PDB file of C-alpha atoms in Angstrom:
ATOM      1  CA  MET O 227      -2.634   2.491   4.994  1.00  0.00           C
ATOM      2  CA  ASN O 228       0.211   4.835   4.051  1.00  0.00           C
ATOM      3  CA  GLN O 229       2.593   4.261   6.900  1.00  0.00           C
ATOM      4  CA  GLN O 230       5.925   5.997   7.392  1.00  0.00           C
ATOM      5  CA  PRO O 231       8.334   3.279   8.610  1.00  0.00           C
ATOM      6  CA  ALA O 232      11.743   3.731  10.148  1.00  0.00           C
ATOM      7  CA  SER O 233      14.475   1.361  11.162  1.00  0.00           C
ATOM      8  CA  VAL O 234      17.335   2.634  13.291  1.00  0.00           C
ATOM      9  CA  SER O 235      20.550   1.090  14.573  1.00  0.00           C
ATOM     10  CA  ALA O 236      22.649   2.796  17.224  1.00  0.00           C
ATOM     11  CA  THR O 237      25.738   1.661  19.086  1.00  0.00           C
ATOM     12  CA  ARG O 238      26.932   3.448  22.223  1.00  0.00           C
ATOM     13  CA  GLN O 239      30.663   3.431  22.875  1.00  0.00           C
ATOM     14  CA  GLY O 240      31.749   2.013  26.193  1.00  0.00           C
ATOM     15  CA  SER O 241      29.164  -0.641  26.937  1.00  0.00           C
ATOM     16  CA  GLY O 242      29.139  -1.816  23.317  1.00  0.00           C
ATOM     17  CA  LEU O 243      25.358  -2.159  23.547  1.00  0.00           C
ATOM     18  CA  SER O 244      23.703  -1.905  20.149  1.00  0.00           C
ATOM     19  CA  LEU O 245      20.023  -0.988  19.902  1.00  0.00           C
ATOM     20  CA  ASN O 246      18.140  -1.712  16.688  1.00  0.00           C
ATOM     21  CA  TYR O 247      14.613  -0.408  16.582  1.00  0.00           C
ATOM     22  CA  GLY O 248      11.615   0.318  14.406  1.00  0.00           C
ATOM     23  CA  TYR O 249       8.326   2.127  14.903  1.00  0.00           C
ATOM     24  CA  GLY O 250       4.949   2.829  13.381  1.00  0.00           C
ATOM     25  CA  THR O 251       1.639   4.491  14.116  1.00  0.00           C
ATOM     26  CA  ASP O 252      -1.774   4.296  12.492  1.00  0.00           C
ATOM     27  CA  ARG O 253      -5.003   6.174  13.087  1.00  0.00           C
ATOM     28  CA  GLY O 254      -6.961   2.969  12.807  1.00  0.00           C
ATOM     29  CA  LEU O 255     -10.151   2.346  10.886  1.00  0.00           C
ATOM     30  CA  ARG O 256     -12.703   4.080  13.099  1.00  0.00           C
ATOM     31  CA  ARG O 257     -11.051   7.078  14.752  1.00  0.00           C
ATOM     32  CA  GLU O 258     -11.148  10.534  13.198  1.00  0.00           C
ATOM     33  CA  LEU O 259      -7.896  11.603  14.855  1.00  0.00           C
ATOM     34  CA  ASN O 260      -4.720   9.921  16.001  1.00  0.00           C
ATOM     35  CA  GLU O 261      -4.254  10.949  19.637  1.00  0.00           C
ATOM     36  CA  ASP O 262      -1.172   8.791  20.242  1.00  0.00           C
ATOM     37  CA  SER O 263       2.279  10.367  20.591  1.00  0.00           C
ATOM     38  CA  PHE O 264       5.649   8.731  20.985  1.00  0.00           C
ATOM     39  CA  ILE O 265       9.321   9.426  21.556  1.00  0.00           C
ATOM     40  CA  ALA O 266      12.276   7.339  20.425  1.00  0.00           C
ATOM     41  CA  SER O 267      15.702   8.758  20.914  1.00  0.00           C
ATOM     42  CA  ASP O 268      18.295   6.520  22.536  1.00  0.00           C
ATOM     43  CA  PRO O 269      18.022   6.037  25.469  1.00  0.00           C
ATOM     44  CA  VAL O 270      14.224   6.559  25.712  1.00  0.00           C
ATOM     45  CA  PHE O 271      11.396   4.705  23.942  1.00  0.00           C
ATOM     46  CA  ALA O 272       7.871   5.591  25.058  1.00  0.00           C
ATOM     47  CA  VAL O 273       4.246   5.787  23.903  1.00  0.00           C
ATOM     48  CA  ALA O 274       1.543   8.126  25.214  1.00  0.00           C
ATOM     49  CA  ASP O 275      -2.136   7.482  24.443  1.00  0.00           C
ATOM     50  CA  GLY O 276      -4.166  10.680  24.715  1.00  0.00           C
ATOM     51  CA  MET O 277      -7.805  10.800  25.688  1.00  0.00           C
ATOM     52  CA  GLY O 278     -10.356  13.554  25.492  1.00  0.00           C
ATOM     53  CA  GLY O 279     -11.396  13.887  21.871  1.00  0.00           C
ATOM     54  CA  HIS O 280     -11.759  17.160  19.949  1.00  0.00           C
ATOM     55  CA  GLU O 281      -7.938  17.208  19.603  1.00  0.00           C
ATOM     56  CA  ALA O 282      -7.544  17.433  23.388  1.00  0.00           C
ATOM     57  CA  GLY O 283      -6.086  13.945  23.613  1.00  0.00           C
ATOM     58  CA  GLU O 284      -3.319  14.616  21.118  1.00  0.00           C
ATOM     59  CA  ILE O 285      -2.433  17.799  22.993  1.00  0.00           C
ATOM     60  CA  ALA O 286      -2.103  15.854  26.245  1.00  0.00           C
ATOM     61  CA  SER O 287      -0.024  13.040  24.754  1.00  0.00           C
ATOM     62  CA  GLY O 288       2.169  15.488  22.858  1.00  0.00           C
ATOM     63  CA  MET O 289       2.889  17.502  25.989  1.00  0.00           C
ATOM     64  CA  CYS O 290       3.779  14.300  27.797  1.00  0.00           C
ATOM     65  CA  VAL O 291       6.422  13.160  25.312  1.00  0.00           C
ATOM     66  CA  ARG O 292       7.852  16.664  25.075  1.00  0.00           C
ATOM     67  CA  ALA O 293       8.269  16.630  28.845  1.00  0.00           C
ATOM     68  CA  LEU O 294      10.353  13.470  28.510  1.00  0.00           C
ATOM     69  CA  ALA O 295      12.401  14.989  25.697  1.00  0.00           C
ATOM     70  CA  ALA O 296      13.170  17.968  27.946  1.00  0.00           C
ATOM     71  CA  ILE O 297      14.882  15.856  30.618  1.00  0.00           C
ATOM     72  CA  PRO O 298      18.557  16.891  30.343  1.00  0.00           C
ATOM     73  CA  GLN O 299      19.959  13.353  30.567  1.00  0.00           C
ATOM     74  CA  LEU O 300      17.621  12.121  27.834  1.00  0.00           C
ATOM     75  CA  ALA O 301      18.074  15.183  25.631  1.00  0.00           C
ATOM     76  CA  THR O 302      21.835  14.599  25.564  1.00  0.00           C
ATOM     77  CA  GLY O 303      21.580  10.834  25.177  1.00  0.00           C
ATOM     78  CA  GLU O 304      23.051  10.026  28.577  1.00  0.00           C
ATOM     79  CA  ARG O 305      22.061   6.722  30.164  1.00  0.00           C
ATOM     80  CA  SER O 306      21.986   8.066  33.705  1.00  0.00           C
ATOM     81  CA  VAL O 307      18.368   9.030  34.359  1.00  0.00           C
ATOM     82  CA  THR O 308      16.636   7.668  37.479  1.00  0.00           C
ATOM     83  CA  ALA O 309      13.048   6.830  38.341  1.00  0.00           C
ATOM     84  CA  ALA O 310      12.953   9.840  40.671  1.00  0.00           C
ATOM     85  CA  ILE O 311      13.942  12.200  37.855  1.00  0.00           C
ATOM     86  CA  LEU O 312      11.378  10.672  35.497  1.00  0.00           C
ATOM     87  CA  GLN O 313       8.628  11.023  38.102  1.00  0.00           C
ATOM     88  CA  GLN O 314       9.572  14.657  38.694  1.00  0.00           C
ATOM     89  CA  TYR O 315       9.091  15.499  35.024  1.00  0.00           C
ATOM     90  CA  LEU O 316       5.861  13.511  34.819  1.00  0.00           C
ATOM     91  CA  VAL O 317       4.444  15.607  37.664  1.00  0.00           C
ATOM     92  CA  ARG O 318       5.380  18.722  35.698  1.00  0.00           C
ATOM     93  CA  ALA O 319       3.702  17.293  32.606  1.00  0.00           C
ATOM     94  CA  ASP O 320       0.551  16.538  34.593  1.00  0.00           C
ATOM     95  CA  THR O 321       0.360  20.135  35.795  1.00  0.00           C
ATOM     96  CA  ALA O 322       1.016  21.548  32.331  1.00  0.00           C
ATOM     97  CA  ILE O 323      -1.643  19.354  30.719  1.00  0.00           C
ATOM     98  CA  ARG O 324      -4.269  20.331  33.285  1.00  0.00           C
ATOM     99  CA  GLU O 325      -3.468  24.010  32.854  1.00  0.00           C
ATOM    100  CA  ALA O 326      -3.527  23.827  29.048  1.00  0.00           C
ATOM    101  CA  THR O 327      -6.740  21.825  28.731  1.00  0.00           C
ATOM    102  CA  GLY O 328      -8.670  22.736  31.852  1.00  0.00           C
ATOM    103  CA  ALA O 329      -8.419  19.119  33.048  1.00  0.00           C
ATOM    104  CA  ARG O 330     -10.479  18.082  30.006  1.00  0.00           C
ATOM    105  CA  ALA O 331      -7.772  15.835  28.594  1.00  0.00           C
ATOM    106  CA  GLY O 332      -5.394  13.188  29.793  1.00  0.00           C
ATOM    107  CA  THR O 333      -2.854  10.669  28.629  1.00  0.00           C
ATOM    108  CA  THR O 334      -1.286   7.352  29.513  1.00  0.00           C
ATOM    109  CA  LEU O 335       2.454   6.765  29.271  1.00  0.00           C
ATOM    110  CA  THR O 336       4.566   3.640  29.080  1.00  0.00           C
ATOM    111  CA  GLY O 337       8.007   2.780  27.839  1.00  0.00           C
ATOM    112  CA  ALA O 338      11.587   1.843  28.577  1.00  0.00           C
ATOM    113  CA  VAL O 339      14.677   3.953  29.178  1.00  0.00           C
ATOM    114  CA  VAL O 340      18.112   2.373  28.832  1.00  0.00           C
ATOM    115  CA  VAL O 341      20.241   3.238  31.857  1.00  0.00           C
ATOM    116  CA  GLU O 342      23.689   2.137  32.951  1.00  0.00           C
ATOM    117  CA  GLN O 343      24.585   1.219  36.512  1.00  0.00           C
ATOM    118  CA  MET O 344      28.021  -0.072  37.516  1.00  0.00           C
ATOM    119  CA  GLY O 345      28.889  -0.238  33.825  1.00  0.00           C
ATOM    120  CA  MET O 346      25.982  -2.526  32.928  1.00  0.00           C
ATOM    121  CA  PRO O 347      22.839  -1.683  30.909  1.00  0.00           C
ATOM    122  CA  TYR O 348      19.314  -1.958  32.303  1.00  0.00           C
ATOM    123  CA  TRP O 349      15.791  -1.358  31.049  1.00  0.00           C
ATOM    124  CA  LEU O 350      14.112   1.194  33.320  1.00  0.00           C
ATOM    125  CA  VAL O 351      10.457   0.533  32.482  1.00  0.00           C
ATOM    126  CA  MET O 352       7.815   3.099  33.424  1.00  0.00           C
ATOM    127  CA  ASN O 353       4.034   3.023  33.276  1.00  0.00           C
ATOM    128  CA  ILE O 354       0.990   5.098  34.112  1.00  0.00           C
ATOM    129  CA  GLY O 355      -2.344   4.035  32.613  1.00  0.00           C
ATOM    130  CA  ASP O 356      -3.114   1.057  30.382  1.00  0.00           C
ATOM    131  CA  SER O 357      -0.627   1.291  27.534  1.00  0.00           C
ATOM    132  CA  ARG O 358       1.842  -1.580  27.705  1.00  0.00           C
ATOM    133  CA  THR O 359       5.511  -2.542  27.676  1.00  0.00           C
ATOM    134  CA  TYR O 360       6.454  -6.160  26.955  1.00  0.00           C
ATOM    135  CA  ARG O 361       9.754  -8.037  26.761  1.00  0.00           C
ATOM    136  CA  LEU O 362      10.741 -11.165  24.854  1.00  0.00           C
ATOM    137  CA  SER O 363      13.924 -12.397  26.537  1.00  0.00           C
ATOM    138  CA  GLN O 364      15.668 -15.773  26.306  1.00  0.00           C
ATOM    139  CA  GLY O 365      12.491 -17.398  25.001  1.00  0.00           C
ATOM    140  CA  ARG O 366      10.260 -15.941  27.704  1.00  0.00           C
ATOM    141  CA  PHE O 367       7.525 -13.429  26.865  1.00  0.00           C
ATOM    142  CA  ASP O 368       6.370 -11.130  29.678  1.00  0.00           C
ATOM    143  CA  GLN O 369       4.148  -8.127  30.069  1.00  0.00           C
ATOM    144  CA  ILE O 370       6.366  -5.927  32.228  1.00  0.00           C
ATOM    145  CA  SER O 371       3.968  -3.053  32.878  1.00  0.00           C
ATOM    146  CA  VAL O 372       0.825  -3.566  34.947  1.00  0.00           C
ATOM    147  CA  ASP O 373      -2.354  -1.876  33.701  1.00  0.00           C
ATOM    148  CA  HIS O 374      -3.814   0.886  35.836  1.00  0.00           C
ATOM    149  CA  SER O 375      -7.414   0.065  34.995  1.00  0.00           C
ATOM    150  CA  GLU O 376     -10.655  -0.931  36.657  1.00  0.00           C
ATOM    151  CA  VAL O 377     -10.631  -4.352  35.027  1.00  0.00           C
ATOM    152  CA  GLN O 378      -7.077  -5.058  36.193  1.00  0.00           C
ATOM    153  CA  GLU O 379      -8.166  -4.305  39.750  1.00  0.00           C
ATOM    154  CA  LEU O 380     -11.047  -6.754  39.308  1.00  0.00           C
ATOM    155  CA  VAL O 381      -8.651  -9.393  37.972  1.00  0.00           C
ATOM    156  CA  ASP O 382      -6.253  -8.827  40.875  1.00  0.00           C
ATOM    157  CA  ALA O 383      -9.164  -9.180  43.307  1.00  0.00           C
ATOM    158  CA  GLY O 384     -10.179 -12.476  41.708  1.00  0.00           C
ATOM    159  CA  GLN O 385     -13.596 -11.141  40.685  1.00  0.00           C
ATOM    160  CA  ILE O 386     -13.092 -11.704  36.949  1.00  0.00           C
ATOM    161  CA  THR O 387     -10.610 -13.608  34.797  1.00  0.00           C
ATOM    162  CA  ALA O 388      -8.091 -12.058  32.437  1.00  0.00           C
ATOM    163  CA  LEU O 389     -10.181 -13.354  29.531  1.00  0.00           C
ATOM    164  CA  GLN O 390     -13.334 -11.760  30.926  1.00  0.00           C
ATOM    165  CA  ALA O 391     -11.436  -8.485  31.298  1.00  0.00           C
ATOM    166  CA  THR O 392     -10.951  -8.283  27.528  1.00  0.00           C
ATOM    167  CA  VAL O 393     -14.716  -7.937  26.950  1.00  0.00           C
ATOM    168  CA  HIS O 394     -15.739  -6.209  30.188  1.00  0.00           C
ATOM    169  CA  PRO O 395     -17.815  -3.018  29.619  1.00  0.00           C
ATOM    170  CA  ARG O 396     -15.420  -1.063  31.882  1.00  0.00           C
ATOM    171  CA  ARG O 397     -12.243  -2.301  30.200  1.00  0.00           C
ATOM    172  CA  HIS O 398     -11.331   1.182  28.909  1.00  0.00           C
ATOM    173  CA  VAL O 399     -11.544   2.938  32.282  1.00  0.00           C
ATOM    174  CA  VAL O 400      -8.096   3.839  33.619  1.00  0.00           C
ATOM    175  CA  THR O 401      -7.318   4.505  37.264  1.00  0.00           C
ATOM    176  CA  ARG O 402      -4.153   6.545  36.689  1.00  0.00           C
ATOM    177  CA  ALA O 403      -3.370   9.105  33.998  1.00  0.00           C
ATOM    178  CA  LEU O 404      -1.612  12.405  33.482  1.00  0.00           C
ATOM    179  CA  GLY O 405      -3.699  15.566  33.214  1.00  0.00           C
ATOM    180  CA  THR O 406      -6.993  14.292  34.610  1.00  0.00           C
ATOM    181  CA  GLY O 407      -6.575  15.021  38.296  1.00  0.00           C
ATOM    182  CA  ASP O 408      -6.322  11.320  39.122  1.00  0.00           C
ATOM    183  CA  GLU O 409      -3.314   9.639  40.700  1.00  0.00           C
ATOM    184  CA  THR O 410      -0.196  10.508  38.697  1.00  0.00           C
ATOM    185  CA  GLU O 411       2.486   8.325  40.279  1.00  0.00           C
ATOM    186  CA  ALA O 412       4.121   6.042  37.737  1.00  0.00           C
ATOM    187  CA  ASP O 413       5.295   2.491  38.404  1.00  0.00           C
ATOM    188  CA  PHE O 414       8.902   1.585  37.610  1.00  0.00           C
ATOM    189  CA  TRP O 415      10.794  -1.670  37.035  1.00  0.00           C
ATOM    190  CA  LEU O 416      14.560  -2.104  36.603  1.00  0.00           C
ATOM    191  CA  LEU O 417      15.525  -5.121  34.461  1.00  0.00           C
ATOM    192  CA  PRO O 418      18.968  -6.160  33.185  1.00  0.00           C
ATOM    193  CA  VAL O 419      19.359  -5.879  29.428  1.00  0.00           C
ATOM    194  CA  GLU O 420      20.072  -9.385  28.137  1.00  0.00           C
ATOM    195  CA  GLU O 421      21.604 -10.367  24.820  1.00  0.00           C
ATOM    196  CA  GLY O 422      18.864 -10.683  22.195  1.00  0.00           C
ATOM    197  CA  ASP O 423      16.178  -8.874  24.210  1.00  0.00           C
ATOM    198  CA  ARG O 424      13.239  -7.623  22.154  1.00  0.00           C
ATOM    199  CA  VAL O 425      11.126  -4.942  23.823  1.00  0.00           C
ATOM    200  CA  LEU O 426       7.679  -3.852  22.668  1.00  0.00           C
ATOM    201  CA  VAL O 427       6.007  -0.587  23.662  1.00  0.00           C
ATOM    202  CA  CYS O 428       2.450  -0.043  22.438  1.00  0.00           C
ATOM    203  CA  SER O 429      -0.809   1.794  22.899  1.00  0.00           C
ATOM    204  CA  ASP O 430      -3.897  -0.267  23.692  1.00  0.00           C
ATOM    205  CA  GLY O 431      -4.959  -0.071  20.068  1.00  0.00           C
ATOM    206  CA  LEU O 432      -2.616  -3.035  19.601  1.00  0.00           C
ATOM    207  CA  ASN O 433      -3.334  -5.280  22.583  1.00  0.00           C
ATOM    208  CA  GLY O 434      -7.014  -4.348  22.420  1.00  0.00           C
ATOM    209  CA  GLU O 435      -7.176  -6.081  19.033  1.00  0.00           C
ATOM    210  CA  LEU O 436      -4.628  -8.881  19.442  1.00  0.00           C
ATOM    211  CA  SER O 437      -4.250 -11.452  22.192  1.00  0.00           C
ATOM    212  CA  ASP O 438      -0.927 -11.718  23.983  1.00  0.00           C
ATOM    213  CA  GLU O 439      -0.412 -15.073  22.306  1.00  0.00           C
ATOM    214  CA  HIS O 440      -0.872 -13.477  18.877  1.00  0.00           C
ATOM    215  CA  ILE O 441       1.510 -10.650  19.785  1.00  0.00           C
ATOM    216  CA  PHE O 442       4.070 -13.176  21.006  1.00  0.00           C
ATOM    217  CA  ARG O 443       3.929 -15.185  17.777  1.00  0.00           C
ATOM    218  CA  LEU O 444       4.547 -12.100  15.661  1.00  0.00           C
ATOM    219  CA  LEU O 445       7.348 -10.856  17.905  1.00  0.00           C
ATOM    220  CA  ALA O 446       9.050 -14.231  17.889  1.00  0.00           C
ATOM    221  CA  THR O 447       8.834 -14.843  14.147  1.00  0.00           C
ATOM    222  CA  ALA O 448       9.268 -11.415  12.541  1.00  0.00           C
ATOM    223  CA  GLY O 449      12.748 -10.547  11.330  1.00  0.00           C
ATOM    224  CA  SER O 450      13.857  -6.974  11.891  1.00  0.00           C
ATOM    225  CA  PRO O 451      12.210  -4.649  14.417  1.00  0.00           C
ATOM    226  CA  GLN O 452      10.565  -2.720  11.571  1.00  0.00           C
ATOM    227  CA  GLU O 453       9.192  -5.907  10.025  1.00  0.00           C
ATOM    228  CA  CYS O 454       7.800  -6.770  13.434  1.00  0.00           C
ATOM    229  CA  VAL O 455       6.191  -3.334  13.820  1.00  0.00           C
ATOM    230  CA  ASP O 456       4.590  -3.546  10.384  1.00  0.00           C
ATOM    231  CA  ALA O 457       3.251  -7.049  11.035  1.00  0.00           C
ATOM    232  CA  LEU O 458       1.733  -6.053  14.377  1.00  0.00           C
ATOM    233  CA  ILE O 459      -0.004  -2.961  13.005  1.00  0.00           C
ATOM    234  CA  GLN O 460      -1.363  -4.823   9.983  1.00  0.00           C
ATOM    235  CA  ALA O 461      -2.681  -7.605  12.218  1.00  0.00           C
ATOM    236  CA  ALA O 462      -4.411  -5.075  14.489  1.00  0.00           C
ATOM    237  CA  LEU O 463      -6.021  -3.403  11.483  1.00  0.00           C
ATOM    238  CA  ARG O 464      -7.236  -6.741  10.138  1.00  0.00           C
ATOM    239  CA  SER O 465      -8.720  -7.470  13.557  1.00  0.00           C
ATOM    240  CA  GLY O 466     -10.820  -4.300  13.432  1.00  0.00           C
ATOM    241  CA  GLY O 467      -8.531  -1.320  13.991  1.00  0.00           C
ATOM    242  CA  ARG O 468     -10.995   0.271  16.398  1.00  0.00           C
ATOM    243  CA  ASP O 469      -8.438   2.550  18.061  1.00  0.00           C
ATOM    244  CA  ASN O 470      -5.215   4.371  17.266  1.00  0.00           C
ATOM    245  CA  ILE O 471      -2.300   1.944  17.049  1.00  0.00           C
ATOM    246  CA  THR O 472       1.268   2.887  17.945  1.00  0.00           C
ATOM    247  CA  VAL O 473       4.078   0.343  18.190  1.00  0.00           C
ATOM    248  CA  ILE O 474       7.795   0.521  19.020  1.00  0.00           C
ATOM    249  CA  VAL O 475      10.087  -2.519  18.887  1.00  0.00           C
ATOM    250  CA  VAL O 476      13.666  -2.456  20.211  1.00  0.00           C
ATOM    251  CA  ASP O 477      16.281  -5.199  19.892  1.00  0.00           C
ATOM    252  CA  ALA O 478      19.373  -5.281  22.129  1.00  0.00           C
ATOM    253  CA  LYS O 479      22.624  -6.739  20.801  1.00  0.00           C
ATOM    254  CA  ASN O 480      26.258  -6.917  21.921  1.00  0.00           C
ATOM    255  CA  VAL O 481      25.435  -6.806  25.618  1.00  0.00           C
ATOM    256  CA  MET O 482      28.754  -7.013  27.479  1.00  0.00           C
ATOM    257  CA  ASN O 483      29.736  -7.560  31.087  1.00  0.00           C
ATOM    258  CA  ASP O 484      32.465  -5.629  32.890  1.00  0.00           C
ATOM    259  CA  ALA O 485      35.121  -7.885  31.339  1.00  0.00           C
ATOM    260  CA  GLY O 486      33.853  -7.155  27.833  1.00  0.00           C
ATOM    261  CA  VAL O 487      32.249 -10.571  27.418  1.00  0.00           C
ATOM    262  CA  ALA O 488      28.714 -11.081  26.120  1.00  0.00           C
ATOM    263  CA  THR O 489      26.528 -12.244  28.969  1.00  0.00           C
ATOM    264  CA  THR O 490      23.054 -13.315  29.969  1.00  0.00           C
ATOM    265  CA  ALA O 491      23.937 -13.775  33.632  1.00  0.00           C
ATOM    266  CA  PRO O 492      21.879 -12.102  36.374  1.00  0.00           C
ATOM    267  CA  ARG O 493      23.210  -8.724  37.499  1.00  0.00           C
ATOM    268  CA  ARG O 494      23.722  -7.397  40.987  1.00  0.00           C
ATOM    269  CA  GLY O 495      23.996  -3.938  42.444  1.00  0.00           C
ATOM    270  CA  ALA O 496      21.126  -2.148  40.695  1.00  0.00           C
ATOM    271  CA  ASP O 497      19.596   0.673  42.671  1.00  0.00           C
ATOM    272  CA  ALA O 498      16.487  -0.451  44.527  1.00  0.00           C
ATOM    273  CA  GLU O 499      14.992   3.035  44.232  1.00  0.00           C
ATOM    274  CA  ASP O 500      14.496   2.489  40.519  1.00  0.00           C
ATOM    275  CA  GLU O 501      11.967  -0.294  41.056  1.00  0.00           C
ATOM    276  CA  ASN O 502       8.743   0.183  42.999  1.00  0.00           C
ATOM    277  CA  THR O 503       6.467  -2.479  41.529  1.00  0.00           C
ATOM    278  CA  LEU O 504       6.962  -6.116  40.627  1.00  0.00           C
ATOM    279  CA  PRO O 505       5.936  -7.435  37.202  1.00  0.00           C
ATOM    280  CA  ARG O 506       2.739  -9.436  37.068  1.00  0.00           C
ATOM    281  CA  SER O 507       3.882 -12.900  38.100  1.00  0.00           C
ATOM    282  CA  GLN O 508       4.273 -15.557  35.422  1.00  0.00           C
ATOM    283  CA  SER O 509       2.611 -13.466  32.729  1.00  0.00           C
ATOM    284  CA  PRO O 510       2.856 -15.284  29.383  1.00  0.00           C
ATOM    285  CA  HIS O 511       3.193 -11.980  27.543  1.00  0.00           C
ATOM    286  CA  ALA O 512       5.888  -9.465  26.617  1.00  0.00           C
ATOM    287  CA  THR O 513       7.806  -7.713  23.804  1.00  0.00           C
ATOM    288  CA  THR O 514       9.426  -4.430  23.020  1.00  0.00           C
ATOM    289  CA  ALA O 515       8.971  -1.814  20.364  1.00  0.00           C
ATOM    290  CA  PRO O 516      11.407   0.824  19.026  1.00  0.00           C
ATOM    291  CA  LEU O 517      10.914   4.367  17.775  1.00  0.00           C
ATOM    292  CA  PRO O 518      12.843   6.986  15.777  1.00  0.00           C
ATOM    293  CA  HIS O 519      15.538   9.396  16.995  1.00  0.00           C
ATOM    294  CA  GLN O 520      13.060  12.138  17.744  1.00  0.00           C
ATOM    295  CA  VAL O 521       9.831  12.964  19.453  1.00  0.00           C
ATOM    296  CA  GLN O 522       6.958  12.093  17.162  1.00  0.00           C
ATOM    297  CA  GLN O 523       3.345  13.180  17.222  1.00  0.00           C
ATOM    298  CA  ALA O 524       0.940  10.836  15.537  1.00  0.00           C
ATOM    299  CA  ALA O 525      -1.118  13.084  13.285  1.00  0.00           C
ATOM    300  CA  ALA O 526      -4.491  12.428  11.705  1.00  0.00           C
ATOM    301  CA  ALA O 527      -4.221  11.696   7.993  1.00  0.00           C
ATOM    302  CA  ASP O 528      -6.015  13.730   5.371  1.00  0.00           C
ATOM    303  CA  SER O 529      -7.586  10.676   3.782  1.00  0.00           C
ATOM    304  CA  GLU O 530      -8.681   7.162   4.649  1.00  0.00           C
ATOM    305  CA  ASP O 531      -5.568   5.798   2.954  1.00  0.00           C
ATOM    306  CA  ASP O 532      -3.101   8.020   4.831  1.00  0.00           C
ATOM    307  CA  ARG O 533      -3.308   7.464   8.561  1.00  0.00           C
ATOM    308  CA  SER O 534       0.271   7.602   9.847  1.00  0.00           C
ATOM    309  CA  VAL O 535       2.713  10.185  11.122  1.00  0.00           C
ATOM    310  CA  ASP O 536       5.496  11.607   9.006  1.00  0.00           C
ATOM    311  CA  SER O 537       8.790  10.316  10.411  1.00  0.00           C
ATOM    312  CA  ASP O 538       9.997  13.915  10.724  1.00  0.00           C
ATOM    313  CA  ALA O 539       6.915  15.103  12.567  1.00  0.00           C
ATOM    314  CA  VAL O 540       7.302  16.551  16.031  1.00  0.00           C
ATOM    315  CA  ALA O 541       4.602  16.644  18.682  1.00  0.00           C
ATOM    316  CA  ARG O 542       2.508  19.743  18.206  1.00  0.00           C
ATOM    317  CA  ASP O 543       2.486  22.590  20.671  1.00  0.00           C
ATOM    318  CA  ALA O 544      -0.368  22.381  23.120  1.00  0.00           C
ATOM    319  CA  ASP O 545      -3.206  24.844  22.826  1.00  0.00           C
ATOM    320  CA  ALA O 546      -6.259  25.123  25.015  1.00  0.00           C
ATOM    321  CA  THR O 547      -9.025  23.105  23.456  1.00  0.00           C
ATOM    322  CA  GLU O 548     -12.759  22.664  23.745  1.00  0.00           C
ATOM    323  CA  GLY O 549     -14.442  19.458  24.864  1.00  0.00           C
ATOM    324  CA  ALA O 550     -14.962  17.332  27.921  1.00  0.00           C
ATOM    325  CA  VAL O 551     -13.012  14.274  28.917  1.00  0.00           C
ATOM    326  CA  ASP O 552     -13.382  11.484  31.384  1.00  0.00           C
ATOM    327  CA  ASN O 553     -11.159   8.480  31.943  1.00  0.00           C
ATOM    328  CA  GLU O 554     -13.107   6.146  29.698  1.00  0.00           C
ATOM    329  CA  ARG O 555     -11.940   5.776  26.119  1.00  0.00           C
ATOM    330  CA  SER O 556     -14.563   4.392  23.835  1.00  0.00           C
TER     331      SER O 556
END
């Protein structure tokens, strides 16, 4: 693997919040193309997993992250975006993807946007599809996002266990995505940023290879965010690398309260409109992943030993493409 790593530290004046983050992407060992795209530019960290094949998936995921980059508040680095604004741009992305690909391609999207309300920082987590956002906070590891998938619906209905879901023949079928004509409404969660938080954002090429317990161990023991990213990707490759793997890890430091004192106390006053779904209760999984200060398109490597995106790469412009797509990724 010839991976292009990055490690970034950024401090925003005012809140004093410092975000340290790293990122990485890999085509994997079996896929011809890397159809993942990602964006990391404070305040937004997100991963999109394209589906469709014949380059259609990378078009869909690239259009999705470019739609996020076009949001004025995110483009200027403001921490004032809302769930309603994010949803508005996701609807636009859905329309653009369907028009560009003839509804033959789609993409998931998950990630976290740092927002400030009443002078305090929050993670505004978003999700549509089965990519995941985790958080390791004060010793607790939680999967924040909830998969939009057939197997998750079966788990919620008590028809199968979470362990059975990992080997179920329909485990790759998503029930929400952008660009496919399915439901396009994202779920949102608003969580206070706590001192020492570590957030992980990833495509299912990671959690499809590693158990949540394995992910937790690596998140909890790796040093810097970039070291954590590298360890996670290498572990997924050793486990089989059957899909594209994209990982972002973000660490939060110097979290201050209104009096300028570091705090881990619960916050009050966050807007209820920015949360429409509760996290899966008592999930023993979570983490966060960071990305670079730009939109990045994971590109297919020219050789088996070069599978990762150049850190200066930008998501490619979408072109109409041949090929059919359904919501099942093999």
